[in-house]
Coordinates of C-alpha atoms in Angstrom, one line a residue:
M3 CA -13.6 -6.6 139.0
L4 CA -15.7 -4.2 140.8
S5 CA -13.9 -1.4 142.7
A6 CA -14.6 2.0 143.9
R7 CA -12.0 3.3 141.3
S8 CA -13.7 1.3 138.3
I9 CA -17.0 2.6 139.2
F10 CA -16.0 6.2 139.4
Q11 CA -14.0 6.0 136.3
E12 CA -17.2 4.7 134.4
I13 CA -19.1 7.7 135.9
V14 CA -16.5 10.2 134.9
D15 CA -15.9 8.7 131.5
S16 CA -19.8 9.0 130.4
D17 CA -21.2 12.5 129.7
D18 CA -24.7 11.3 131.1
T19 CA -23.5 9.9 134.4
Y20 CA -21.0 12.8 134.9
Q21 CA -23.6 15.4 134.2
L22 CA -25.8 13.8 136.9
F23 CA -23.0 13.4 139.4
C24 CA -21.8 17.0 139.1
S25 CA -25.5 18.2 139.2
I26 CA -26.0 16.4 142.5
A27 CA -22.7 17.7 144.0
A28 CA -23.3 21.2 143.0
S29 CA -26.8 21.3 144.4
G30 CA -25.8 19.9 147.7
E31 CA -22.8 22.2 148.1
T32 CA -24.9 25.3 147.1
Q33 CA -27.5 24.4 149.6
G34 CA -25.0 24.0 152.3
G35 CA -23.6 27.5 151.3
W36 CA -27.0 29.2 151.8
E37 CA -27.6 27.3 155.2
N38 CA -24.3 28.5 156.6
A39 CA -24.9 32.0 155.4
R40 CA -28.3 32.1 157.1
I41 CA -26.9 30.7 160.3
A42 CA -24.0 33.3 160.3
A43 CA -26.7 36.0 159.9
L44 CA -29.0 34.8 162.6
L45 CA -26.3 34.0 165.4
P46 CA -27.1 34.8 168.9
K47 CA -25.1 37.7 170.4
S48 CA -23.4 35.4 172.7
M49 CA -21.9 33.6 169.8
H50 CA -21.2 36.2 167.3
H51 CA -17.5 35.3 167.5
L52 CA -18.5 32.4 165.3
A53 CA -19.8 34.5 162.5
A54 CA -16.7 35.0 160.5
K55 CA -16.0 31.1 160.5
I56 CA -19.6 30.2 159.6
T57 CA -19.5 32.7 156.9
R58 CA -16.2 31.2 155.6
H59 CA -17.7 27.8 155.8
G60 CA -20.7 28.9 153.6
A61 CA -18.4 30.7 151.2
D62 CA -16.4 27.5 150.7
E63 CA -19.5 25.5 150.1
D64 CA -20.7 27.9 147.5
K65 CA -17.4 27.8 145.8
H66 CA -17.6 24.0 145.6
G67 CA -21.0 24.3 144.1
R68 CA -19.4 26.8 141.4
I69 CA -16.6 24.3 140.9
F70 CA -18.9 21.4 139.8
N71 CA -20.9 23.6 137.5
A72 CA -17.6 24.7 136.1
L73 CA -16.7 21.2 135.3
L74 CA -19.9 20.6 133.8
R75 CA -19.3 23.7 131.5
K76 CA -15.8 22.7 130.6
R77 CA -17.3 19.6 128.9
G78 CA -20.1 21.5 127.4
L79 CA -22.8 20.1 129.6
D80 CA -25.7 21.9 131.6
P81 CA -26.7 21.0 135.0
V82 CA -29.8 18.6 135.3
P83 CA -32.5 18.4 137.8
V84 CA -31.5 16.3 140.9
P85 CA -33.7 13.4 141.6
P86 CA -35.4 13.9 145.0
E87 CA -34.2 10.5 146.3
T88 CA -30.6 11.4 145.6
H89 CA -30.7 14.9 147.4
Y90 CA -28.6 14.1 150.4
T91 CA -29.0 17.4 152.3
M92 CA -32.8 17.5 151.8
L93 CA -33.2 14.1 153.2
L94 CA -31.1 14.9 156.1
E95 CA -33.3 17.9 156.9
K96 CA -36.4 15.5 156.8
R97 CA -34.5 13.3 159.3
G98 CA -33.9 16.2 161.6
I99 CA -30.3 16.8 160.8
G100 CA -29.4 20.4 160.3
L101 CA -31.5 23.4 161.2
A102 CA -35.0 23.4 159.7
H103 CA -35.3 25.8 156.6
D104 CA -38.4 27.3 157.9
K105 CA -36.4 28.5 161.0
L106 CA -33.4 29.8 158.7
R107 CA -35.8 31.7 156.5
R108 CA -37.2 33.8 159.5
D109 CA -35.4 36.8 160.6
E110 CA -35.2 35.6 164.2
P111 CA -32.1 35.0 166.0
L112 CA -31.1 31.5 166.7
T113 CA -30.4 30.2 170.2
E114 CA -27.1 28.9 171.7
E115 CA -28.8 25.4 171.7
D116 CA -29.5 25.9 168.0
I117 CA -25.7 26.5 167.3
V118 CA -24.7 23.6 169.6
V119 CA -26.9 21.3 167.4
Y120 CA -25.8 22.8 164.1
L121 CA -22.0 22.2 165.0
A122 CA -22.6 18.7 166.1
H123 CA -24.6 17.9 162.9
S124 CA -21.9 19.5 160.8
R125 CA -19.2 17.3 162.6
V126 CA -21.1 14.3 161.4
T127 CA -21.7 15.4 157.8
E128 CA -18.3 17.0 157.4
Q129 CA -16.9 13.6 158.2
R130 CA -18.6 12.1 155.4
A131 CA -17.7 14.7 153.1
A132 CA -14.0 14.6 154.1
D133 CA -13.9 10.8 153.8
Q134 CA -15.4 10.8 150.4
M135 CA -13.2 13.4 149.0
V136 CA -10.1 11.6 150.3
M137 CA -11.2 8.8 148.3
L138 CA -11.7 10.7 145.3
V139 CA -8.3 12.3 145.5
K140 CA -6.7 8.8 146.0
Y141 CA -8.3 7.7 142.6
F142 CA -8.5 11.1 140.7
G143 CA -6.2 13.4 142.2
D144 CA -3.9 13.3 139.2
H145 CA -6.7 13.1 136.7
P146 CA -6.4 15.9 134.1
E147 CA -10.2 17.0 134.2
V148 CA -11.1 16.8 137.7
G149 CA -7.8 16.4 139.7
R150 CA -7.5 20.0 140.7
A151 CA -11.0 20.4 141.7
V152 CA -11.3 17.4 144.0
T153 CA -7.9 18.3 145.6
M154 CA -9.0 21.6 146.7
I155 CA -12.5 20.5 147.8
S156 CA -10.9 17.7 149.8
A157 CA -8.6 20.3 151.7
D158 CA -11.6 22.6 152.3
E159 CA -13.6 19.7 153.8
N160 CA -10.7 18.8 156.0
S161 CA -10.7 22.3 157.3
H162 CA -14.5 22.3 158.0
L163 CA -14.0 18.9 160.0
A164 CA -11.2 20.5 162.0
Y165 CA -13.2 23.7 162.7
C166 CA -16.2 21.5 164.0
H167 CA -13.9 19.5 166.3
E168 CA -12.4 22.7 167.7
E169 CA -15.6 24.6 168.4
L170 CA -17.4 21.6 169.8
L171 CA -14.6 21.0 172.2
R172 CA -14.7 24.6 173.4
L173 CA -18.6 24.2 173.9
A174 CA -18.1 20.9 175.7
A175 CA -15.7 22.7 178.0
A176 CA -18.3 25.3 178.5
G177 CA -20.9 22.8 179.7
H178 CA -22.6 21.5 176.6
G179 CA -20.7 18.2 176.6
R180 CA -23.6 15.9 177.3
R181 CA -25.9 17.5 174.8
I182 CA -23.1 17.4 172.1
Q183 CA -22.7 13.6 172.5
Q184 CA -26.4 13.0 172.5
V185 CA -26.7 14.9 169.2
L186 CA -23.7 13.3 167.7
R187 CA -25.0 9.9 168.4
E188 CA -28.5 10.6 167.1
S189 CA -27.0 12.3 163.9
S190 CA -24.7 9.7 163.1
L191 CA -27.2 6.9 163.1
N192 CA -29.6 8.9 160.9
E193 CA -26.8 10.1 158.6
I194 CA -25.7 6.5 157.9
A195 CA -29.1 5.6 157.0
V196 CA -29.6 8.6 154.6
Y197 CA -26.2 7.9 153.1
R198 CA -27.3 4.2 152.5
D199 CA -30.6 5.4 150.8
V200 CA -28.9 8.1 148.6
S201 CA -26.1 5.7 147.7
L202 CA -28.6 3.1 146.4
A203 CA -30.6 5.8 144.6
V204 CA -27.5 7.3 143.0
M205 CA -26.2 3.9 141.9
G206 CA -29.6 3.0 140.6
H207 CA -29.6 5.9 138.3
M208 CA -26.0 5.4 137.4
G209 CA -26.7 1.9 136.5
R210 CA -29.6 2.7 134.2
L211 CA -27.7 5.4 132.4
L212 CA -24.6 2.9 131.9
H213 CA -26.8 0.0 131.2
W214 CA -25.2 -2.2 134.1
P215 CA -26.2 -6.0 134.0
K216 CA -28.4 -7.0 136.8
A217 CA -25.7 -8.9 138.5
K218 CA -23.4 -5.8 138.6
S219 CA -26.1 -3.7 140.0
A220 CA -27.0 -6.3 142.6
A221 CA -23.4 -6.6 143.7
L222 CA -23.2 -2.8 144.3
E223 CA -26.4 -3.0 146.2
A224 CA -25.0 -5.7 148.3
G225 CA -21.9 -3.6 149.0
I226 CA -23.8 -0.5 150.0
H227 CA -25.9 -2.6 152.4
G228 CA -22.8 -4.3 153.9
T229 CA -21.1 -0.8 154.4
Y230 CA -24.3 0.2 156.2
A231 CA -24.5 -2.7 158.4
Y232 CA -20.8 -2.1 159.3
E233 CA -21.5 1.6 160.1
R234 CA -24.7 0.6 162.1
L235 CA -22.7 -1.7 164.3
A236 CA -19.5 0.2 164.9
G237 CA -18.3 2.5 161.9
W238 CA -20.8 5.3 163.4
R239 CA -18.3 5.8 166.4
H240 CA -15.9 7.4 163.7
M241 CA -18.4 10.2 163.3
V242 CA -18.8 11.0 167.1
S243 CA -15.3 11.2 168.6
L244 CA -14.0 14.6 169.3
A245 CA -10.2 15.5 169.2
M246 CA -8.4 18.7 169.0
P247 CA -7.0 19.2 165.6
E248 CA -3.4 19.7 164.9
R249 CA -4.3 22.8 162.8
R250 CA -6.2 25.4 164.9
G251 CA -8.3 28.0 163.5
A252 CA -8.7 26.1 160.2
L253 CA -11.5 28.6 158.9
D254 CA -9.7 31.8 159.9
G255 CA -9.1 34.2 157.1
P256 CA -10.7 34.5 153.6
P257 CA -11.7 31.6 151.5
T258 CA -9.2 30.0 149.1
P259 CA -10.1 31.0 145.5
A260 CA -11.4 28.4 143.2
P261 CA -8.8 26.7 140.9
A262 CA -9.3 27.1 137.1
V263 CA -10.9 23.9 135.9

């Protein structure tokens, strides 16, 4: 019987698929770390109060990249090139989600509008990350090889999501509410399409490495398309609502050290 647990178990059990999975994850997290570091460095003066939190966010993402690379080393594996069609963050940028890299490479201050857009984009993508990590913790939180890593990353993603909610609500109260809602809706609809495409590409690569029969691959593809259809119809609303988190100041203070893996 097909289930998320059984599919991920197959991926973790095979060196080839585990290597690709960790390489994709490490690459995306490392890119996120760079992006947040650049945004923190280019903040407009009116938003310098966010510098420490955005820096912390970037440090967490860098840490996650190191964790996934450490998981590879622990099994005696090296990172492998990430197929372009599986590069979630790169494909998001092509869809206009996230601040363009050419802008981040310049030494020119960002605008308040840029930061509003950045935080709205982050609210959407951090929701995806938090939901995925909750699933991995559910299935692998007690796994001897990856359990500590996924548990820590899940806690960090929850903190990132809380920070996005809190800062966006403050910006909405300061008069940016209409723009925030516009960007949230546009970003969520683009993100679910990218997530569908990346999921299909990743499962395609995994299926070839694991020699899945055509019927199994077809069933997984149908499930991915079904998830997209639901998210396109109604699930996107989960990504655009804003509520003050129970835990305020989730990114105050230094990053949590990475666990030994």
